[in-house]
Amino acid sequence: INTLFKQKTVFGTFTGSNTRGLTNNILPKEIWVALGGIPSTGGTLEKRVEYIAYDTFGNPLEYKQDEVSNSMVWGYNNSLLIGLVKNATVGQVSTALSSTGLNTSSFSVTNLSNTQIATLANFRAALPNRQVSWFTHIPQVGISSTFAPNGLGSFYAYDSFQRLTTSKDHDGNLIAFNLYKITPTNNYIRASNLRVATTNTLDALSFLTAKISYQLFDGLGRPTQTLGYGHTPDLKTLLGTEISYDRWGRTIQNLLP
């Protein structure tokens, strides 16, 4: 049998504490990878990732991927990632945080204010030739916004059941719109991906302005059918798979379009 892939993880001891009361954490230090049958590697393990530093909670602060340093910034009481800086060491990131007055505690919010967005721009400018990505969260729900290295943001909203409903771009235009329908006889999720720049949710209902997908479920929450509207170049309906189950819940039929 030919080996297609193998990986070795080397662990090390890093200063910190954990819930078991230990004074040191045993955490990944290096990841080595080999691809079988690839002439450039010959199946020999090569180091791809090296973890340089962790915080006292066991969160990685800096790692090298293919010898390029990347740093991570943590917020929300050190529980969620809020910043990823590529091609920068943890020391360079720490200096930029200090010089721009960017406090991770005050940035652990659902949405950034205009003042905070300006501070984030200063932080990005303090790290030239680096790629800075930033995130805000609704803890235990999901990401509420992301800011790409070019400074443009994307924003996400959820319903009362903590399900993703809308995605918007930096101008407030809809990127995607999700509708959840649950009844005793009809359960589905409708996902619309907008083709045009618009703030009108009605545009998410037309296959002329959006690619619309339906995922249908039965009363037990099992997928039964998928449908696509406006997915083809001539905006025709694209039928998806249809799934049937036996009385033990096993799939007995999976029909293609």
mmCIF file of C-alpha atoms in Angstrom:
data_model
loop_
_atom_site.group_PDB
_atom_site.id
_atom_site.type_symbol
_atom_site.label_atom_id
_atom_site.label_comp_id
_atom_site.label_asym_id
_atom_site.label_seq_id
_atom_site.Cartn_x
_atom_site.Cartn_y
_atom_site.Cartn_z
ATOM 1 C CA ILE A 1 0.000 0.000 0.000
ATOM 2 C CA ASN A 2 1.410 3.363 -1.015
ATOM 3 C CA THR A 3 1.514 6.059 1.665
ATOM 4 C CA LEU A 4 -0.087 9.237 0.333
ATOM 5 C CA PHE A 5 0.360 11.426 3.374
ATOM 6 C CA LYS A 6 2.009 11.301 6.771
ATOM 7 C CA GLN A 7 2.395 13.841 9.547
ATOM 8 C CA LYS A 8 4.433 14.043 12.725
ATOM 9 C CA THR A 9 3.653 16.440 15.562
ATOM 10 C CA VAL A 10 6.407 17.263 18.045
ATOM 11 C CA PHE A 11 5.291 18.538 21.461
ATOM 12 C CA GLY A 12 7.169 20.824 23.800
ATOM 13 C CA THR A 13 6.754 22.360 27.247
ATOM 14 C CA PHE A 14 5.710 26.016 27.313
ATOM 15 C CA THR A 15 5.396 28.241 30.358
ATOM 16 C CA GLY A 16 1.818 28.731 31.467
ATOM 17 C CA SER A 17 -0.998 27.324 33.550
ATOM 18 C CA ASN A 18 -4.102 25.279 32.886
ATOM 19 C CA THR A 19 -7.258 24.069 34.605
ATOM 20 C CA ARG A 20 -5.463 21.065 36.111
ATOM 21 C CA GLY A 21 -3.154 23.355 38.050
ATOM 22 C CA LEU A 22 0.014 22.466 36.153
ATOM 23 C CA THR A 23 2.646 25.177 35.845
ATOM 24 C CA ASN A 24 3.617 24.225 32.292
ATOM 25 C CA ASN A 25 1.639 23.337 29.192
ATOM 26 C CA ILE A 26 2.556 20.488 26.866
ATOM 27 C CA LEU A 27 1.681 21.932 23.472
ATOM 28 C CA PRO A 28 2.556 21.374 19.790
ATOM 29 C CA LYS A 29 5.990 22.697 18.908
ATOM 30 C CA GLU A 30 6.542 21.462 15.355
ATOM 31 C CA ILE A 31 4.499 19.838 12.597
ATOM 32 C CA TRP A 32 6.312 17.766 9.987
ATOM 33 C CA VAL A 33 4.591 16.615 6.802
ATOM 34 C CA ALA A 34 5.469 14.247 3.961
ATOM 35 C CA LEU A 35 3.560 13.625 0.753
ATOM 36 C CA GLY A 36 4.106 10.154 -0.627
ATOM 37 C CA GLY A 37 4.951 9.852 -4.295
ATOM 38 C CA ILE A 38 5.848 13.544 -4.713
ATOM 39 C CA PRO A 39 9.303 13.775 -6.344
ATOM 40 C CA SER A 40 10.185 17.023 -4.564
ATOM 41 C CA THR A 41 9.784 15.401 -1.144
ATOM 42 C CA GLY A 42 10.409 11.772 -1.858
ATOM 43 C CA GLY A 43 8.222 10.924 1.098
ATOM 44 C CA THR A 44 10.689 12.594 3.474
ATOM 45 C CA LEU A 45 9.234 14.533 6.382
ATOM 46 C CA GLU A 46 9.630 18.300 6.092
ATOM 47 C CA LYS A 47 8.976 20.837 8.830
ATOM 48 C CA ARG A 48 6.016 22.982 7.779
ATOM 49 C CA VAL A 49 4.915 24.628 11.025
ATOM 50 C CA GLU A 50 6.904 25.674 14.104
ATOM 51 C CA TYR A 51 5.190 27.227 17.122
ATOM 52 C CA ILE A 52 7.398 29.919 18.622
ATOM 53 C CA ALA A 53 5.366 31.283 21.533
ATOM 54 C CA TYR A 54 2.160 30.681 23.487
ATOM 55 C CA ASP A 55 0.428 32.812 26.100
ATOM 56 C CA THR A 56 -0.193 31.533 29.637
ATOM 57 C CA PHE A 57 -3.594 30.177 28.559
ATOM 58 C CA GLY A 58 -2.110 27.936 25.872
ATOM 59 C CA ASN A 59 -3.099 30.143 22.927
ATOM 60 C CA PRO A 60 -0.464 30.349 20.166
ATOM 61 C CA LEU A 61 1.033 33.840 19.824
ATOM 62 C CA GLU A 62 3.523 33.196 17.044
ATOM 63 C CA TYR A 63 4.171 30.395 14.615
ATOM 64 C CA LYS A 64 6.256 29.930 11.505
ATOM 65 C CA GLN A 65 4.738 28.368 8.417
ATOM 66 C CA ASP A 66 7.270 27.479 5.750
ATOM 67 C CA GLU A 67 9.735 29.747 7.628
ATOM 68 C CA VAL A 68 7.416 32.792 7.522
ATOM 69 C CA SER A 69 6.438 34.236 10.922
ATOM 70 C CA ASN A 70 2.769 34.796 11.708
ATOM 71 C CA SER A 71 1.341 36.245 14.907
ATOM 72 C CA MET A 72 -2.044 35.938 16.592
ATOM 73 C CA VAL A 73 -3.851 38.405 18.859
ATOM 74 C CA TRP A 74 -6.409 37.114 21.369
ATOM 75 C CA GLY A 75 -9.345 38.866 23.033
ATOM 76 C CA TYR A 76 -12.591 38.188 24.904
ATOM 77 C CA ASN A 77 -10.661 37.146 28.019
ATOM 78 C CA ASN A 78 -8.105 35.285 25.882
ATOM 79 C CA SER A 79 -10.766 32.940 24.511
ATOM 80 C CA LEU A 80 -11.210 34.089 20.887
ATOM 81 C CA LEU A 81 -8.881 35.113 18.077
ATOM 82 C CA ILE A 82 -9.262 38.790 17.136
ATOM 83 C CA GLY A 83 -6.149 39.421 15.035
ATOM 84 C CA LEU A 84 -3.933 37.529 12.612
ATOM 85 C CA VAL A 85 -0.798 39.251 11.314
ATOM 86 C CA LYS A 86 1.125 37.448 8.603
ATOM 87 C CA ASN A 87 4.863 38.021 8.125
ATOM 88 C CA ALA A 88 5.303 39.530 11.615
ATOM 89 C CA THR A 89 6.787 38.332 14.891
ATOM 90 C CA VAL A 90 4.967 38.582 18.204
ATOM 91 C CA GLY A 91 7.456 41.268 19.278
ATOM 92 C CA GLN A 92 6.669 43.430 16.239
ATOM 93 C CA VAL A 93 2.934 43.034 16.838
ATOM 94 C CA SER A 94 3.275 43.852 20.528
ATOM 95 C CA THR A 95 5.204 47.047 19.673
ATOM 96 C CA ALA A 96 2.532 48.097 17.160
ATOM 97 C CA LEU A 97 -0.259 47.442 19.666
ATOM 98 C CA SER A 98 1.485 49.614 22.231
ATOM 99 C CA SER A 99 2.382 52.471 19.876
ATOM 100 C CA THR A 100 -1.164 52.760 18.469
ATOM 101 C CA GLY A 101 -2.934 52.313 21.807
ATOM 102 C CA LEU A 102 -4.884 49.300 20.593
ATOM 103 C CA ASN A 103 -6.176 47.572 23.724
ATOM 104 C CA THR A 104 -7.398 44.038 23.148
ATOM 105 C CA SER A 105 -9.913 44.257 26.008
ATOM 106 C CA SER A 106 -11.681 47.310 24.568
ATOM 107 C CA PHE A 107 -11.661 45.671 21.135
ATOM 108 C CA SER A 108 -13.463 42.598 22.507
ATOM 109 C CA VAL A 109 -16.854 43.914 21.398
ATOM 110 C CA THR A 110 -19.604 42.856 18.995
ATOM 111 C CA ASN A 111 -18.905 45.665 16.526
ATOM 112 C CA LEU A 112 -16.081 48.198 16.308
ATOM 113 C CA SER A 113 -16.834 51.903 16.546
ATOM 114 C CA ASN A 114 -15.549 54.358 13.936
ATOM 115 C CA THR A 115 -12.841 55.417 16.387
ATOM 116 C CA GLN A 116 -11.751 51.811 16.842
ATOM 117 C CA ILE A 117 -11.722 51.242 13.077
ATOM 118 C CA ALA A 118 -9.425 54.279 12.761
ATOM 119 C CA THR A 119 -7.159 52.851 15.485
ATOM 120 C CA LEU A 120 -7.099 49.541 13.620
ATOM 121 C CA ALA A 121 -6.019 51.402 10.462
ATOM 122 C CA ASN A 122 -3.155 52.978 12.445
ATOM 123 C CA PHE A 123 -2.180 49.543 13.737
ATOM 124 C CA ARG A 124 -2.112 48.240 10.172
ATOM 125 C CA ALA A 125 0.009 51.212 9.069
ATOM 126 C CA ALA A 126 2.468 50.517 11.902
ATOM 127 C CA LEU A 127 3.112 47.095 10.352
ATOM 128 C CA PRO A 128 4.064 47.840 6.723
ATOM 129 C CA ASN A 129 4.464 44.908 4.329
ATOM 130 C CA ARG A 130 2.388 42.736 6.651
ATOM 131 C CA GLN A 131 -1.111 41.355 6.180
ATOM 132 C CA VAL A 132 -3.388 42.246 9.108
ATOM 133 C CA SER A 133 -6.767 40.529 9.440
ATOM 134 C CA TRP A 134 -9.123 41.422 12.298
ATOM 135 C CA PHE A 135 -12.228 39.789 13.791
ATOM 136 C CA THR A 136 -15.016 40.572 16.243
ATOM 137 C CA HIS A 137 -17.324 37.994 17.749
ATOM 138 C CA ILE A 138 -20.585 37.398 19.515
ATOM 139 C CA PRO A 139 -19.247 34.877 22.054
ATOM 140 C CA GLN A 140 -20.839 31.415 21.795
ATOM 141 C CA VAL A 141 -22.728 32.539 18.663
ATOM 142 C CA GLY A 142 -20.308 33.395 15.866
ATOM 143 C CA ILE A 143 -18.179 35.994 14.118
ATOM 144 C CA SER A 144 -19.863 39.409 13.927
ATOM 145 C CA SER A 145 -17.381 41.162 11.629
ATOM 146 C CA THR A 146 -14.122 40.638 9.769
ATOM 147 C CA PHE A 147 -11.654 43.169 8.399
ATOM 148 C CA ALA A 148 -9.452 42.081 5.514
ATOM 149 C CA PRO A 149 -5.817 43.217 5.079
ATOM 150 C CA ASN A 150 -7.060 45.976 2.734
ATOM 151 C CA GLY A 151 -9.171 47.390 5.586
ATOM 152 C CA LEU A 152 -12.557 46.489 4.114
ATOM 153 C CA GLY A 153 -15.038 44.915 6.517
ATOM 154 C CA SER A 154 -17.743 42.262 6.296
ATOM 155 C CA PHE A 155 -20.544 42.119 8.843
ATOM 156 C CA TYR A 156 -22.740 39.253 10.034
ATOM 157 C CA ALA A 157 -26.101 39.114 11.842
ATOM 158 C CA TYR A 158 -27.913 36.272 13.591
ATOM 159 C CA ASP A 159 -31.509 35.551 14.579
ATOM 160 C CA SER A 160 -32.835 34.788 18.060
ATOM 161 C CA PHE A 161 -31.881 31.120 17.586
ATOM 162 C CA GLN A 162 -28.271 32.180 16.902
ATOM 163 C CA ARG A 163 -28.472 31.223 13.215
ATOM 164 C CA LEU A 164 -26.690 33.293 10.585
ATOM 165 C CA THR A 165 -29.203 35.479 8.714
ATOM 166 C CA THR A 166 -27.325 38.172 6.779
ATOM 167 C CA SER A 167 -23.835 38.941 5.541
ATOM 168 C CA LYS A 168 -23.031 42.486 4.405
ATOM 169 C CA ASP A 169 -20.036 44.181 2.833
ATOM 170 C CA HIS A 170 -18.266 47.382 3.922
ATOM 171 C CA ASP A 171 -20.890 49.534 2.172
ATOM 172 C CA GLY A 172 -23.807 47.776 3.858
ATOM 173 C CA ASN A 173 -24.772 45.844 0.729
ATOM 174 C CA LEU A 174 -26.110 42.338 1.156
ATOM 175 C CA ILE A 175 -23.694 39.540 0.343
ATOM 176 C CA ALA A 176 -25.886 36.678 1.525
ATOM 177 C CA PHE A 177 -29.308 36.238 3.104
ATOM 178 C CA ASN A 178 -30.547 33.081 4.859
ATOM 179 C CA LEU A 179 -34.149 32.193 5.700
ATOM 180 C CA TYR A 180 -35.049 29.308 8.032
ATOM 181 C CA LYS A 181 -38.506 27.754 7.683
ATOM 182 C CA ILE A 182 -39.665 25.183 10.212
ATOM 183 C CA THR A 183 -43.240 23.826 10.196
ATOM 184 C CA PRO A 184 -44.776 20.407 10.982
ATOM 185 C CA THR A 185 -44.799 19.552 7.252
ATOM 186 C CA ASN A 186 -42.267 21.847 5.587
ATOM 187 C CA ASN A 187 -38.683 22.426 6.758
ATOM 188 C CA TYR A 188 -36.058 24.161 4.675
ATOM 189 C CA ILE A 189 -33.182 26.625 4.616
ATOM 190 C CA ARG A 190 -33.106 29.126 1.770
ATOM 191 C CA ALA A 191 -29.693 30.626 1.118
ATOM 192 C CA SER A 192 -29.400 33.587 -1.265
ATOM 193 C CA ASN A 193 -26.085 34.851 -2.605
ATOM 194 C CA LEU A 194 -26.551 38.278 -4.159
ATOM 195 C CA ARG A 195 -25.395 39.021 -7.701
ATOM 196 C CA VAL A 196 -25.871 42.795 -7.394
ATOM 197 C CA ALA A 197 -24.970 45.495 -4.882
ATOM 198 C CA THR A 198 -28.166 46.141 -2.937
ATOM 199 C CA THR A 199 -29.456 46.844 0.556
ATOM 200 C CA ASN A 200 -32.974 45.628 -0.289
ATOM 201 C CA THR A 201 -33.708 42.158 1.146
ATOM 202 C CA LEU A 202 -36.394 41.679 -1.535
ATOM 203 C CA ASP A 203 -33.586 41.308 -4.076
ATOM 204 C CA ALA A 204 -32.535 38.192 -2.205
ATOM 205 C CA LEU A 205 -35.857 36.571 -3.150
ATOM 206 C CA SER A 206 -35.411 36.797 -6.932
ATOM 207 C CA PHE A 207 -33.169 34.496 -8.950
ATOM 208 C CA LEU A 208 -32.625 37.456 -11.302
ATOM 209 C CA THR A 209 -30.572 39.215 -8.637
ATOM 210 C CA ALA A 210 -29.419 36.289 -6.487
ATOM 211 C CA LYS A 211 -28.367 32.657 -6.666
ATOM 212 C CA ILE A 212 -30.884 30.860 -4.459
ATOM 213 C CA SER A 213 -30.423 27.427 -2.900
ATOM 214 C CA TYR A 214 -32.943 25.388 -0.935
ATOM 215 C CA GLN A 215 -32.014 22.618 1.473
ATOM 216 C CA LEU A 216 -35.112 20.615 2.483
ATOM 217 C CA PHE A 217 -35.313 18.480 5.641
ATOM 218 C CA ASP A 218 -37.766 15.959 7.060
ATOM 219 C CA GLY A 219 -39.298 16.070 10.556
ATOM 220 C CA LEU A 220 -36.168 14.486 12.040
ATOM 221 C CA GLY A 221 -33.858 17.117 10.556
ATOM 222 C CA ARG A 222 -32.451 14.811 7.871
ATOM 223 C CA PRO A 223 -31.726 16.335 4.433
ATOM 224 C CA THR A 224 -34.188 15.158 1.781
ATOM 225 C CA GLN A 225 -33.608 17.393 -1.247
ATOM 226 C CA THR A 226 -31.581 20.308 -2.583
ATOM 227 C CA LEU A 227 -32.732 22.811 -5.190
ATOM 228 C CA GLY A 228 -30.944 25.651 -6.932
ATOM 229 C CA TYR A 229 -32.506 28.632 -8.694
ATOM 230 C CA GLY A 230 -30.560 30.904 -11.024
ATOM 231 C CA HIS A 231 -27.354 28.899 -10.766
ATOM 232 C CA THR A 232 -26.887 28.338 -14.502
ATOM 233 C CA PRO A 233 -25.729 30.985 -17.001
ATOM 234 C CA ASP A 234 -29.285 31.231 -18.398
ATOM 235 C CA LEU A 235 -30.750 31.455 -14.852
ATOM 236 C CA LYS A 236 -32.517 28.104 -15.023
ATOM 237 C CA THR A 237 -33.551 25.958 -12.070
ATOM 238 C CA LEU A 238 -30.881 23.463 -11.075
ATOM 239 C CA LEU A 239 -32.340 20.391 -9.375
ATOM 240 C CA GLY A 240 -30.226 18.819 -6.690
ATOM 241 C CA THR A 241 -30.118 15.449 -5.020
ATOM 242 C CA GLU A 242 -33.129 13.694 -3.496
ATOM 243 C CA ILE A 243 -32.571 11.396 -0.511
ATOM 244 C CA SER A 244 -34.854 8.696 0.911
ATOM 245 C CA TYR A 245 -34.525 6.738 4.164
ATOM 246 C CA ASP A 246 -35.788 3.412 5.467
ATOM 247 C CA ARG A 247 -37.549 2.939 8.806
ATOM 248 C CA TRP A 248 -34.194 2.553 10.592
ATOM 249 C CA GLY A 249 -32.989 5.918 9.296
ATOM 250 C CA ARG A 250 -30.582 4.486 6.766
ATOM 251 C CA THR A 251 -30.177 6.089 3.338
ATOM 252 C CA ILE A 252 -31.755 3.831 0.736
ATOM 253 C CA GLN A 253 -31.901 6.158 -2.245
ATOM 254 C CA ASN A 254 -29.880 9.150 -3.369
ATOM 255 C CA LEU A 255 -31.094 10.461 -6.722
ATOM 256 C CA LEU A 256 -28.976 12.786 -8.820
ATOM 257 C CA PRO A 257 -30.565 15.623 -10.832
#
